[in-house]
Tab-separated table of C-alpha atoms and ligand atoms in Angstrom:
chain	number	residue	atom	x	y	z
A	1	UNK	CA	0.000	0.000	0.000
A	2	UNK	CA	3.028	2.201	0.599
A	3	UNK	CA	3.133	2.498	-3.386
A	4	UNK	CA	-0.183	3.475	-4.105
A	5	UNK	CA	0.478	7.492	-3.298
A	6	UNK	CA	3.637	7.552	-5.152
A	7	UNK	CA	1.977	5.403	-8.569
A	8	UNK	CA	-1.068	7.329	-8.223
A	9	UNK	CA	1.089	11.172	-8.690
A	10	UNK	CA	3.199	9.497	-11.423
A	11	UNK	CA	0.376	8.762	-13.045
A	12	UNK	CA	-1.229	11.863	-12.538
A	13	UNK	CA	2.305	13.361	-13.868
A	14	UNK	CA	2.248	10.908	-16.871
A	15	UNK	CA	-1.211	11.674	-17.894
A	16	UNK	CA	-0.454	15.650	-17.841
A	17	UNK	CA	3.320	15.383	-19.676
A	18	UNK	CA	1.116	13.353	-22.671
A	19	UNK	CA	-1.619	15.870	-22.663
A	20	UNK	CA	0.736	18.960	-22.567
A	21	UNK	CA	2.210	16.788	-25.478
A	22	UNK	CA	-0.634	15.594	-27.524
A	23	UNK	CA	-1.020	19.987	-27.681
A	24	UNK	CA	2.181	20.884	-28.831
A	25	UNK	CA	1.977	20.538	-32.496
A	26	UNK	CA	-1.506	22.717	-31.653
A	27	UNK	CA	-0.961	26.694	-31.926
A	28	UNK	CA	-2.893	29.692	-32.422
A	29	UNK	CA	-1.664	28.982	-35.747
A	30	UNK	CA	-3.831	26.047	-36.430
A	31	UNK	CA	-4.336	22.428	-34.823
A	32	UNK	CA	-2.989	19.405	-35.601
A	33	UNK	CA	-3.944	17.886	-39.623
A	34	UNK	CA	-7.494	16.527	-39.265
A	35	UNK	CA	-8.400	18.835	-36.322
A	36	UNK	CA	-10.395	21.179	-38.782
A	37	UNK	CA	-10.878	25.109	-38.157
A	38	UNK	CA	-8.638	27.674	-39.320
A	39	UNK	CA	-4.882	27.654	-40.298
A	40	UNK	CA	-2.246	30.585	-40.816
A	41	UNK	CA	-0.062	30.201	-43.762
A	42	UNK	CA	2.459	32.222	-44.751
A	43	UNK	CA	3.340	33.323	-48.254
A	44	UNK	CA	5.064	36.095	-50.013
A	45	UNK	CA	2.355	38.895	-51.144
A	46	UNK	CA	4.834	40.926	-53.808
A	47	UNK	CA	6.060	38.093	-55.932
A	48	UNK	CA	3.418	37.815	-58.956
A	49	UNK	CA	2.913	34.417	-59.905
A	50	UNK	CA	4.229	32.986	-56.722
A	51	UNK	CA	2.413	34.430	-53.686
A	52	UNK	CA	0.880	38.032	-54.799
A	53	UNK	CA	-1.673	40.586	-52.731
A	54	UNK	CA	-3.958	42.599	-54.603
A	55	UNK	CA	-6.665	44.139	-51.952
A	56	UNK	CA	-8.072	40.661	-50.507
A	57	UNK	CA	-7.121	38.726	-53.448
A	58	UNK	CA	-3.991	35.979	-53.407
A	59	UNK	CA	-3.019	34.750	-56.222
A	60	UNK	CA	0.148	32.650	-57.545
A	61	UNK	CA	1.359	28.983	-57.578
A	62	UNK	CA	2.258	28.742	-53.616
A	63	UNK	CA	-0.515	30.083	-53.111
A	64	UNK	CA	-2.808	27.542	-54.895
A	65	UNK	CA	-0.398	24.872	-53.376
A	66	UNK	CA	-1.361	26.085	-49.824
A	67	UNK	CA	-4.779	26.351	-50.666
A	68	UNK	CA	-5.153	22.365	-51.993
A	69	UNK	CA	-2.654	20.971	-48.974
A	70	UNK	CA	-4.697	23.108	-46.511
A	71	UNK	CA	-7.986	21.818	-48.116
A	72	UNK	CA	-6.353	18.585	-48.095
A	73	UNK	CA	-5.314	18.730	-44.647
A	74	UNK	CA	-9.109	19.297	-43.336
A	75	UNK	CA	-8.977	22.942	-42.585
A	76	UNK	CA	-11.692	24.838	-42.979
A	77	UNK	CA	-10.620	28.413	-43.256
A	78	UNK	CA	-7.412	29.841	-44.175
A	79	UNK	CA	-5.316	32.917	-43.384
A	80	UNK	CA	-2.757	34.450	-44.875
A	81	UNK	CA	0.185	36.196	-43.551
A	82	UNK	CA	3.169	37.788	-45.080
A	83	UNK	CA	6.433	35.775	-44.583
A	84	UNK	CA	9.425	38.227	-45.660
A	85	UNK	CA	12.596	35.838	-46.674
A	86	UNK	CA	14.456	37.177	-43.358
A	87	UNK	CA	12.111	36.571	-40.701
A	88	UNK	CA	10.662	32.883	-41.968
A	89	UNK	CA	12.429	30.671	-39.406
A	90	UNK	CA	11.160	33.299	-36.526
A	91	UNK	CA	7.689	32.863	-37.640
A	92	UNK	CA	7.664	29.151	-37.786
A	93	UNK	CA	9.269	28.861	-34.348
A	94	UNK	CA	6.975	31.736	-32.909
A	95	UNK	CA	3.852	30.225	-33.784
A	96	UNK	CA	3.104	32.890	-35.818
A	97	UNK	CA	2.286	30.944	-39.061
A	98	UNK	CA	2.010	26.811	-38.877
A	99	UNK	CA	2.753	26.335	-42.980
A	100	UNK	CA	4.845	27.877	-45.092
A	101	UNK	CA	4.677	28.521	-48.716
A	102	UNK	CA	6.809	31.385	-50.047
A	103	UNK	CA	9.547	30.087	-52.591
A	104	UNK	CA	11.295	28.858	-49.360
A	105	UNK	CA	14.106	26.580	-50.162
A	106	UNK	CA	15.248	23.526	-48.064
A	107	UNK	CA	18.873	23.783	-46.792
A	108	UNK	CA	20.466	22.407	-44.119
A	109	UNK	CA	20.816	25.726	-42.675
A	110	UNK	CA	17.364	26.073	-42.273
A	111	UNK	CA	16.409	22.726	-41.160
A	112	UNK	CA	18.807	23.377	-37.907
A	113	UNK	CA	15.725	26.021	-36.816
A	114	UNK	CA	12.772	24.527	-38.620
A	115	UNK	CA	11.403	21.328	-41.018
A	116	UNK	CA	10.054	21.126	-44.538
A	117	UNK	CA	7.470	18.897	-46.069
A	118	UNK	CA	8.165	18.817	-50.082
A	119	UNK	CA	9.642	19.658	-52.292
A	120	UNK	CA	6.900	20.816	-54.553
A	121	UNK	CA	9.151	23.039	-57.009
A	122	UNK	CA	12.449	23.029	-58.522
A	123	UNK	CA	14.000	26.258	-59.520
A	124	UNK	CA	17.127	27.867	-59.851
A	125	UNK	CA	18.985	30.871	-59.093
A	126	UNK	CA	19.377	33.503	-62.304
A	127	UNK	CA	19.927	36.819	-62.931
A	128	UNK	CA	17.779	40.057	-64.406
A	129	UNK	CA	18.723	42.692	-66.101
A	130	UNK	CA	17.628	45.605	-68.373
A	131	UNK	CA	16.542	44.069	-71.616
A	132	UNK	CA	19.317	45.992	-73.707
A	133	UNK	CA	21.940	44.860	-71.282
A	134	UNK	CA	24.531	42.854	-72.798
A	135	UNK	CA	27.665	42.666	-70.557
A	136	UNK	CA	26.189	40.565	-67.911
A	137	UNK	CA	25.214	36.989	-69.268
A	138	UNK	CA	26.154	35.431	-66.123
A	139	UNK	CA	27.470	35.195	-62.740
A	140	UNK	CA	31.006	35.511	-64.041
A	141	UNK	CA	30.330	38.834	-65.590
A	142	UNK	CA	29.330	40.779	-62.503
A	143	UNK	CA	32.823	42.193	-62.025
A	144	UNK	CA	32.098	45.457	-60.779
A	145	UNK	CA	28.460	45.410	-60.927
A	146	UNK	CA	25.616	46.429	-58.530
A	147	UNK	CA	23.756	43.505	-57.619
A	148	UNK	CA	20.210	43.231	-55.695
A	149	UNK	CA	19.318	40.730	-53.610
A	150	UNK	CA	17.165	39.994	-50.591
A	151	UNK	CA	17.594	39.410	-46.963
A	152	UNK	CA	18.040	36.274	-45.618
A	153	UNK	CA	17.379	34.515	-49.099
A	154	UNK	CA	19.667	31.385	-50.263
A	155	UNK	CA	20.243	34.338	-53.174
A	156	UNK	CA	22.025	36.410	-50.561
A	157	UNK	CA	24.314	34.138	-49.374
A	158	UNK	CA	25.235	32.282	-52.701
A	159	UNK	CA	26.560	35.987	-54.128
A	160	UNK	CA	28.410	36.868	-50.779
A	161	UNK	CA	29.849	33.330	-50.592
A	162	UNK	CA	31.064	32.653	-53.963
A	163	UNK	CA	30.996	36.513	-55.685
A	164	UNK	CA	31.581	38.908	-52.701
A	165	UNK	CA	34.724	40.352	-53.914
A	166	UNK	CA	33.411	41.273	-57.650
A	167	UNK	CA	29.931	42.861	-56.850
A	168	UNK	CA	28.703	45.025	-54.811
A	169	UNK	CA	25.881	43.630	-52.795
A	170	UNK	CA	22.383	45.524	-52.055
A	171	UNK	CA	20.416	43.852	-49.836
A	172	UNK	CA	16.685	45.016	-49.643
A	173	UNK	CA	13.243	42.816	-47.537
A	174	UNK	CA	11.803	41.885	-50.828
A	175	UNK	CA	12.458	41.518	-54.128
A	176	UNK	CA	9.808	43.841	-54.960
A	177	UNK	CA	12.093	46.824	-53.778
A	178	UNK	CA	15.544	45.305	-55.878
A	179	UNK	CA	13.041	45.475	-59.368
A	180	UNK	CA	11.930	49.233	-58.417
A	181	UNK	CA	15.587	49.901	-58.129
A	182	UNK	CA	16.596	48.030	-61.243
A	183	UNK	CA	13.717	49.949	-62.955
A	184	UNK	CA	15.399	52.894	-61.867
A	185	UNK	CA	18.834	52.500	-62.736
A	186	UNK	CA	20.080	52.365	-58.733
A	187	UNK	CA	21.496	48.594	-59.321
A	188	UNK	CA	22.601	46.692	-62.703
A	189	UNK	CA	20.889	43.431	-61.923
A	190	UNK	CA	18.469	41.825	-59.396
A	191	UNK	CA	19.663	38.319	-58.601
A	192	UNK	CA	17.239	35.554	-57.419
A	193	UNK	CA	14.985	32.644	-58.190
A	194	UNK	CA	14.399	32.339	-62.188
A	195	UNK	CA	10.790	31.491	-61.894
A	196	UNK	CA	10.478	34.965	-59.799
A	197	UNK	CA	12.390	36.974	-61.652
A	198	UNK	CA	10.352	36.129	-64.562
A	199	UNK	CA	7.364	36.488	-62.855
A	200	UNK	CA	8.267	40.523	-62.508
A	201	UNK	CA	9.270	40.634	-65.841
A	202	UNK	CA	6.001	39.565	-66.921
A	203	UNK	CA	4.108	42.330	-65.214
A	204	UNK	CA	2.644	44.887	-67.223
A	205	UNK	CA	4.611	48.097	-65.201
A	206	UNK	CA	7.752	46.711	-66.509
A	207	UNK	CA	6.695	44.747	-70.698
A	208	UNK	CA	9.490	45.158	-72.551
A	209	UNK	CA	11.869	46.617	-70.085
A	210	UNK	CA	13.538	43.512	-68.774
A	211	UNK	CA	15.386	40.007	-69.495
A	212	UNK	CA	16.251	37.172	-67.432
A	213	UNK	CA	19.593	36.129	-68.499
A	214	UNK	CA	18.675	32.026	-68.261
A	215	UNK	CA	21.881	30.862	-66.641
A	216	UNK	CA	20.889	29.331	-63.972
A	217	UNK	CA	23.753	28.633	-60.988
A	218	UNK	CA	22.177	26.979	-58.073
A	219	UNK	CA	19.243	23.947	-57.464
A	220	UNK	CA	16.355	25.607	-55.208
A	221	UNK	CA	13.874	23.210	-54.204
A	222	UNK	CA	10.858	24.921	-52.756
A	223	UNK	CA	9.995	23.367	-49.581
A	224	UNK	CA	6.335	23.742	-47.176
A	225	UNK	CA	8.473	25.412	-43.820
A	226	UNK	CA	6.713	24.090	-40.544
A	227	UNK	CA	7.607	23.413	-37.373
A	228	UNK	CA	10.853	21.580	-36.463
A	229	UNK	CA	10.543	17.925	-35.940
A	230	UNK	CA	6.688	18.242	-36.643
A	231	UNK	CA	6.803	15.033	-38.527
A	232	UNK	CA	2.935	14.270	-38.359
A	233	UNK	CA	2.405	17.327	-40.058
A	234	UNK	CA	4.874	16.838	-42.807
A	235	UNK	CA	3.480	12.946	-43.665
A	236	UNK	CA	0.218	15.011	-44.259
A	237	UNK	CA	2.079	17.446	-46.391
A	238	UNK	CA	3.448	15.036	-48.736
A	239	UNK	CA	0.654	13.174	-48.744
A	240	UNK	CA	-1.121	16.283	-50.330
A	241	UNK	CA	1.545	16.776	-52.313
A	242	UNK	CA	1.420	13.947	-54.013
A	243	UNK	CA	-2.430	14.006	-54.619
A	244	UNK	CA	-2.087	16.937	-55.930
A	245	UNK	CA	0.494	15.860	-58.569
A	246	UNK	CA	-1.151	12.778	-58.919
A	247	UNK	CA	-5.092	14.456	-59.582
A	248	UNK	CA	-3.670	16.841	-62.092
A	249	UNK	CA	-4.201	20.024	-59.939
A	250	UNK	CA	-0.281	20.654	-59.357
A	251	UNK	CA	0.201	20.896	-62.979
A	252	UNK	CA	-3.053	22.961	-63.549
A	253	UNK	CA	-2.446	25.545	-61.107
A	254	UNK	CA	1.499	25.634	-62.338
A	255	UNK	CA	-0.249	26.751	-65.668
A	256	UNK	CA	-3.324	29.146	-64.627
A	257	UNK	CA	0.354	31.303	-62.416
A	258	UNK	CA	3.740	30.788	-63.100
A	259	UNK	CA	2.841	29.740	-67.263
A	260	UNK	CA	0.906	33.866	-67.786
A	261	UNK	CA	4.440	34.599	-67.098
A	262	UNK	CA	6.077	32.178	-70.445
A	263	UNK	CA	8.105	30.580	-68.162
A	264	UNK	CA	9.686	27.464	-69.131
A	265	UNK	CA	9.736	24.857	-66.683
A	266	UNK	CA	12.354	22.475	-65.788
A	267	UNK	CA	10.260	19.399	-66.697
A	268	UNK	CA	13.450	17.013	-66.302
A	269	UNK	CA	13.178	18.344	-62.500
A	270	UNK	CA	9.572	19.083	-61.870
A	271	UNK	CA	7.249	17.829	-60.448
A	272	UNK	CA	9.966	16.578	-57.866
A	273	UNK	CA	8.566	14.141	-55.102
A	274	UNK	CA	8.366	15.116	-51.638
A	275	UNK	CA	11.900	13.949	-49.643
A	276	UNK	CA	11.381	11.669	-46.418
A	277	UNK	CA	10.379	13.180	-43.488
A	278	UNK	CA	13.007	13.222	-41.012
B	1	LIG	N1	14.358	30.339	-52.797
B	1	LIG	C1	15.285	31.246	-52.220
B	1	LIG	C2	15.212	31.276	-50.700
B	1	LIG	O1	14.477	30.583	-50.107
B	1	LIG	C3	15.108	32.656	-52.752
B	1	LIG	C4	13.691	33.155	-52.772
B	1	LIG	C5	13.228	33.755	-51.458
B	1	LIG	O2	13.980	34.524	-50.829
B	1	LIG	O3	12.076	33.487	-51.091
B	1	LIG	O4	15.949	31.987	-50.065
Protein backbone atom coordinates (compact mmCIF):
# COMPACT_ATOMS: atom_id res chain seq x y z
CA UNK A 1 0.00 0.00 0.00
CA UNK A 2 3.03 2.20 0.60
CA UNK A 3 3.13 2.50 -3.39
CA UNK A 4 -0.18 3.48 -4.10
CA UNK A 5 0.48 7.49 -3.30
CA UNK A 6 3.64 7.55 -5.15
CA UNK A 7 1.98 5.40 -8.57
CA UNK A 8 -1.07 7.33 -8.22
CA UNK A 9 1.09 11.17 -8.69
CA UNK A 10 3.20 9.50 -11.42
CA UNK A 11 0.38 8.76 -13.05
CA UNK A 12 -1.23 11.86 -12.54
CA UNK A 13 2.31 13.36 -13.87
CA UNK A 14 2.25 10.91 -16.87
CA UNK A 15 -1.21 11.67 -17.89
CA UNK A 16 -0.45 15.65 -17.84
CA UNK A 17 3.32 15.38 -19.68
CA UNK A 18 1.12 13.35 -22.67
CA UNK A 19 -1.62 15.87 -22.66
CA UNK A 20 0.74 18.96 -22.57
CA UNK A 21 2.21 16.79 -25.48
CA UNK A 22 -0.63 15.59 -27.52
CA UNK A 23 -1.02 19.99 -27.68
CA UNK A 24 2.18 20.88 -28.83
CA UNK A 25 1.98 20.54 -32.50
CA UNK A 26 -1.51 22.72 -31.65
CA UNK A 27 -0.96 26.69 -31.93
CA UNK A 28 -2.89 29.69 -32.42
CA UNK A 29 -1.66 28.98 -35.75
CA UNK A 30 -3.83 26.05 -36.43
CA UNK A 31 -4.34 22.43 -34.82
CA UNK A 32 -2.99 19.40 -35.60
CA UNK A 33 -3.94 17.89 -39.62
CA UNK A 34 -7.49 16.53 -39.27
CA UNK A 35 -8.40 18.83 -36.32
CA UNK A 36 -10.39 21.18 -38.78
CA UNK A 37 -10.88 25.11 -38.16
CA UNK A 38 -8.64 27.67 -39.32
CA UNK A 39 -4.88 27.65 -40.30
CA UNK A 40 -2.25 30.58 -40.82
CA UNK A 41 -0.06 30.20 -43.76
CA UNK A 42 2.46 32.22 -44.75
CA UNK A 43 3.34 33.32 -48.25
CA UNK A 44 5.06 36.09 -50.01
CA UNK A 45 2.35 38.90 -51.14
CA UNK A 46 4.83 40.93 -53.81
CA UNK A 47 6.06 38.09 -55.93
CA UNK A 48 3.42 37.82 -58.96
CA UNK A 49 2.91 34.42 -59.91
CA UNK A 50 4.23 32.99 -56.72
CA UNK A 51 2.41 34.43 -53.69
CA UNK A 52 0.88 38.03 -54.80
CA UNK A 53 -1.67 40.59 -52.73
CA UNK A 54 -3.96 42.60 -54.60
CA UNK A 55 -6.66 44.14 -51.95
CA UNK A 56 -8.07 40.66 -50.51
CA UNK A 57 -7.12 38.73 -53.45
CA UNK A 58 -3.99 35.98 -53.41
CA UNK A 59 -3.02 34.75 -56.22
CA UNK A 60 0.15 32.65 -57.55
CA UNK A 61 1.36 28.98 -57.58
CA UNK A 62 2.26 28.74 -53.62
CA UNK A 63 -0.52 30.08 -53.11
CA UNK A 64 -2.81 27.54 -54.89
CA UNK A 65 -0.40 24.87 -53.38
CA UNK A 66 -1.36 26.08 -49.82
CA UNK A 67 -4.78 26.35 -50.67
CA UNK A 68 -5.15 22.37 -51.99
CA UNK A 69 -2.65 20.97 -48.97
CA UNK A 70 -4.70 23.11 -46.51
CA UNK A 71 -7.99 21.82 -48.12
CA UNK A 72 -6.35 18.58 -48.09
CA UNK A 73 -5.31 18.73 -44.65
CA UNK A 74 -9.11 19.30 -43.34
CA UNK A 75 -8.98 22.94 -42.59
CA UNK A 76 -11.69 24.84 -42.98
CA UNK A 77 -10.62 28.41 -43.26
CA UNK A 78 -7.41 29.84 -44.17
CA UNK A 79 -5.32 32.92 -43.38
CA UNK A 80 -2.76 34.45 -44.88
CA UNK A 81 0.18 36.20 -43.55
CA UNK A 82 3.17 37.79 -45.08
CA UNK A 83 6.43 35.78 -44.58
CA UNK A 84 9.42 38.23 -45.66
CA UNK A 85 12.60 35.84 -46.67
CA UNK A 86 14.46 37.18 -43.36
CA UNK A 87 12.11 36.57 -40.70
CA UNK A 88 10.66 32.88 -41.97
CA UNK A 89 12.43 30.67 -39.41
CA UNK A 90 11.16 33.30 -36.53
CA UNK A 91 7.69 32.86 -37.64
CA UNK A 92 7.66 29.15 -37.79
CA UNK A 93 9.27 28.86 -34.35
CA UNK A 94 6.98 31.74 -32.91
CA UNK A 95 3.85 30.23 -33.78
CA UNK A 96 3.10 32.89 -35.82
CA UNK A 97 2.29 30.94 -39.06
CA UNK A 98 2.01 26.81 -38.88
CA UNK A 99 2.75 26.34 -42.98
CA UNK A 100 4.85 27.88 -45.09
CA UNK A 101 4.68 28.52 -48.72
CA UNK A 102 6.81 31.39 -50.05
CA UNK A 103 9.55 30.09 -52.59
CA UNK A 104 11.30 28.86 -49.36
CA UNK A 105 14.11 26.58 -50.16
CA UNK A 106 15.25 23.53 -48.06
CA UNK A 107 18.87 23.78 -46.79
CA UNK A 108 20.47 22.41 -44.12
CA UNK A 109 20.82 25.73 -42.67
CA UNK A 110 17.36 26.07 -42.27
CA UNK A 111 16.41 22.73 -41.16
CA UNK A 112 18.81 23.38 -37.91
CA UNK A 113 15.73 26.02 -36.82
CA UNK A 114 12.77 24.53 -38.62
CA UNK A 115 11.40 21.33 -41.02
CA UNK A 116 10.05 21.13 -44.54
CA UNK A 117 7.47 18.90 -46.07
CA UNK A 118 8.17 18.82 -50.08
CA UNK A 119 9.64 19.66 -52.29
CA UNK A 120 6.90 20.82 -54.55
CA UNK A 121 9.15 23.04 -57.01
CA UNK A 122 12.45 23.03 -58.52
CA UNK A 123 14.00 26.26 -59.52
CA UNK A 124 17.13 27.87 -59.85
CA UNK A 125 18.98 30.87 -59.09
CA UNK A 126 19.38 33.50 -62.30
CA UNK A 127 19.93 36.82 -62.93
CA UNK A 128 17.78 40.06 -64.41
CA UNK A 129 18.72 42.69 -66.10
CA UNK A 130 17.63 45.60 -68.37
CA UNK A 131 16.54 44.07 -71.62
CA UNK A 132 19.32 45.99 -73.71
CA UNK A 133 21.94 44.86 -71.28
CA UNK A 134 24.53 42.85 -72.80
CA UNK A 135 27.67 42.67 -70.56
CA UNK A 136 26.19 40.57 -67.91
CA UNK A 137 25.21 36.99 -69.27
CA UNK A 138 26.15 35.43 -66.12
CA UNK A 139 27.47 35.20 -62.74
CA UNK A 140 31.01 35.51 -64.04
CA UNK A 141 30.33 38.83 -65.59
CA UNK A 142 29.33 40.78 -62.50
CA UNK A 143 32.82 42.19 -62.02
CA UNK A 144 32.10 45.46 -60.78
CA UNK A 145 28.46 45.41 -60.93
CA UNK A 146 25.62 46.43 -58.53
CA UNK A 147 23.76 43.50 -57.62
CA UNK A 148 20.21 43.23 -55.70
CA UNK A 149 19.32 40.73 -53.61
CA UNK A 150 17.16 39.99 -50.59
CA UNK A 151 17.59 39.41 -46.96
CA UNK A 152 18.04 36.27 -45.62
CA UNK A 153 17.38 34.51 -49.10
CA UNK A 154 19.67 31.39 -50.26
CA UNK A 155 20.24 34.34 -53.17
CA UNK A 156 22.03 36.41 -50.56
CA UNK A 157 24.31 34.14 -49.37
CA UNK A 158 25.23 32.28 -52.70
CA UNK A 159 26.56 35.99 -54.13
CA UNK A 160 28.41 36.87 -50.78
CA UNK A 161 29.85 33.33 -50.59
CA UNK A 162 31.06 32.65 -53.96
CA UNK A 163 31.00 36.51 -55.68
CA UNK A 164 31.58 38.91 -52.70
CA UNK A 165 34.72 40.35 -53.91
CA UNK A 166 33.41 41.27 -57.65
CA UNK A 167 29.93 42.86 -56.85
CA UNK A 168 28.70 45.02 -54.81
CA UNK A 169 25.88 43.63 -52.80
CA UNK A 170 22.38 45.52 -52.05
CA UNK A 171 20.42 43.85 -49.84
CA UNK A 172 16.68 45.02 -49.64
CA UNK A 173 13.24 42.82 -47.54
CA UNK A 174 11.80 41.88 -50.83
CA UNK A 175 12.46 41.52 -54.13
CA UNK A 176 9.81 43.84 -54.96
CA UNK A 177 12.09 46.82 -53.78
CA UNK A 178 15.54 45.30 -55.88
CA UNK A 179 13.04 45.48 -59.37
CA UNK A 180 11.93 49.23 -58.42
CA UNK A 181 15.59 49.90 -58.13
CA UNK A 182 16.60 48.03 -61.24
CA UNK A 183 13.72 49.95 -62.96
CA UNK A 184 15.40 52.89 -61.87
CA UNK A 185 18.83 52.50 -62.74
CA UNK A 186 20.08 52.36 -58.73
CA UNK A 187 21.50 48.59 -59.32
CA UNK A 188 22.60 46.69 -62.70
CA UNK A 189 20.89 43.43 -61.92
CA UNK A 190 18.47 41.82 -59.40
CA UNK A 191 19.66 38.32 -58.60
CA UNK A 192 17.24 35.55 -57.42
CA UNK A 193 14.98 32.64 -58.19
CA UNK A 194 14.40 32.34 -62.19
CA UNK A 195 10.79 31.49 -61.89
CA UNK A 196 10.48 34.96 -59.80
CA UNK A 197 12.39 36.97 -61.65
CA UNK A 198 10.35 36.13 -64.56
CA UNK A 199 7.36 36.49 -62.85
CA UNK A 200 8.27 40.52 -62.51
CA UNK A 201 9.27 40.63 -65.84
CA UNK A 202 6.00 39.56 -66.92
CA UNK A 203 4.11 42.33 -65.21
CA UNK A 204 2.64 44.89 -67.22
CA UNK A 205 4.61 48.10 -65.20
CA UNK A 206 7.75 46.71 -66.51
CA UNK A 207 6.69 44.75 -70.70
CA UNK A 208 9.49 45.16 -72.55
CA UNK A 209 11.87 46.62 -70.08
CA UNK A 210 13.54 43.51 -68.77
CA UNK A 211 15.39 40.01 -69.49
CA UNK A 212 16.25 37.17 -67.43
CA UNK A 213 19.59 36.13 -68.50
CA UNK A 214 18.68 32.03 -68.26
CA UNK A 215 21.88 30.86 -66.64
CA UNK A 216 20.89 29.33 -63.97
CA UNK A 217 23.75 28.63 -60.99
CA UNK A 218 22.18 26.98 -58.07
CA UNK A 219 19.24 23.95 -57.46
CA UNK A 220 16.36 25.61 -55.21
CA UNK A 221 13.87 23.21 -54.20
CA UNK A 222 10.86 24.92 -52.76
CA UNK A 223 10.00 23.37 -49.58
CA UNK A 224 6.33 23.74 -47.18
CA UNK A 225 8.47 25.41 -43.82
CA UNK A 226 6.71 24.09 -40.54
CA UNK A 227 7.61 23.41 -37.37
CA UNK A 228 10.85 21.58 -36.46
CA UNK A 229 10.54 17.92 -35.94
CA UNK A 230 6.69 18.24 -36.64
CA UNK A 231 6.80 15.03 -38.53
CA UNK A 232 2.94 14.27 -38.36
CA UNK A 233 2.41 17.33 -40.06
CA UNK A 234 4.87 16.84 -42.81
CA UNK A 235 3.48 12.95 -43.67
CA UNK A 236 0.22 15.01 -44.26
CA UNK A 237 2.08 17.45 -46.39
CA UNK A 238 3.45 15.04 -48.74
CA UNK A 239 0.65 13.17 -48.74
CA UNK A 240 -1.12 16.28 -50.33
CA UNK A 241 1.54 16.78 -52.31
CA UNK A 242 1.42 13.95 -54.01
CA UNK A 243 -2.43 14.01 -54.62
CA UNK A 244 -2.09 16.94 -55.93
CA UNK A 245 0.49 15.86 -58.57
CA UNK A 246 -1.15 12.78 -58.92
CA UNK A 247 -5.09 14.46 -59.58
CA UNK A 248 -3.67 16.84 -62.09
CA UNK A 249 -4.20 20.02 -59.94
CA UNK A 250 -0.28 20.65 -59.36
CA UNK A 251 0.20 20.90 -62.98
CA UNK A 252 -3.05 22.96 -63.55
CA UNK A 253 -2.45 25.55 -61.11
CA UNK A 254 1.50 25.63 -62.34
CA UNK A 255 -0.25 26.75 -65.67
CA UNK A 256 -3.32 29.15 -64.63
CA UNK A 257 0.35 31.30 -62.42
CA UNK A 258 3.74 30.79 -63.10
CA UNK A 259 2.84 29.74 -67.26
CA UNK A 260 0.91 33.87 -67.79
CA UNK A 261 4.44 34.60 -67.10
CA UNK A 262 6.08 32.18 -70.44
CA UNK A 263 8.10 30.58 -68.16
CA UNK A 264 9.69 27.46 -69.13
CA UNK A 265 9.74 24.86 -66.68
CA UNK A 266 12.35 22.47 -65.79
CA UNK A 267 10.26 19.40 -66.70
CA UNK A 268 13.45 17.01 -66.30
CA UNK A 269 13.18 18.34 -62.50
CA UNK A 270 9.57 19.08 -61.87
CA UNK A 271 7.25 17.83 -60.45
CA UNK A 272 9.97 16.58 -57.87
CA UNK A 273 8.57 14.14 -55.10
CA UNK A 274 8.37 15.12 -51.64
CA UNK A 275 11.90 13.95 -49.64
CA UNK A 276 11.38 11.67 -46.42
CA UNK A 277 10.38 13.18 -43.49
CA UNK A 278 13.01 13.22 -41.01
N1 LIG B 1 14.36 30.34 -52.80
C1 LIG B 1 15.28 31.25 -52.22
C2 LIG B 1 15.21 31.28 -50.70
O1 LIG B 1 14.48 30.58 -50.11
C3 LIG B 1 15.11 32.66 -52.75
C4 LIG B 1 13.69 33.15 -52.77
C5 LIG B 1 13.23 33.75 -51.46
O2 LIG B 1 13.98 34.52 -50.83
O3 LIG B 1 12.08 33.49 -51.09
O4 LIG B 1 15.95 31.99 -50.07
Amino acid sequence: MKYVKPLGALGAAVVMALSLSACASGSAAGGDPGSGGKVVIGIKFDQPGLGLKEGDTYTGFDVEVAKYVAKDLGYTDVEFKETPSAQRETMLQSDQVKMIFATYSITDDRKKKVSFAGPYFIAGQDLLVAAGNSDITGPDTLNGKKLCSVKGSTSAKKIQDNFANQVQLKEYDTYSKCVEALASGAVDAVTTDNVILAGFAAQSQYAGKFKVVGKTFSEERYGVGIKQGDTKLCTAINAALEKMVSDGSWQKALDDTVGKSGFQVDTSVNPPKPDACA
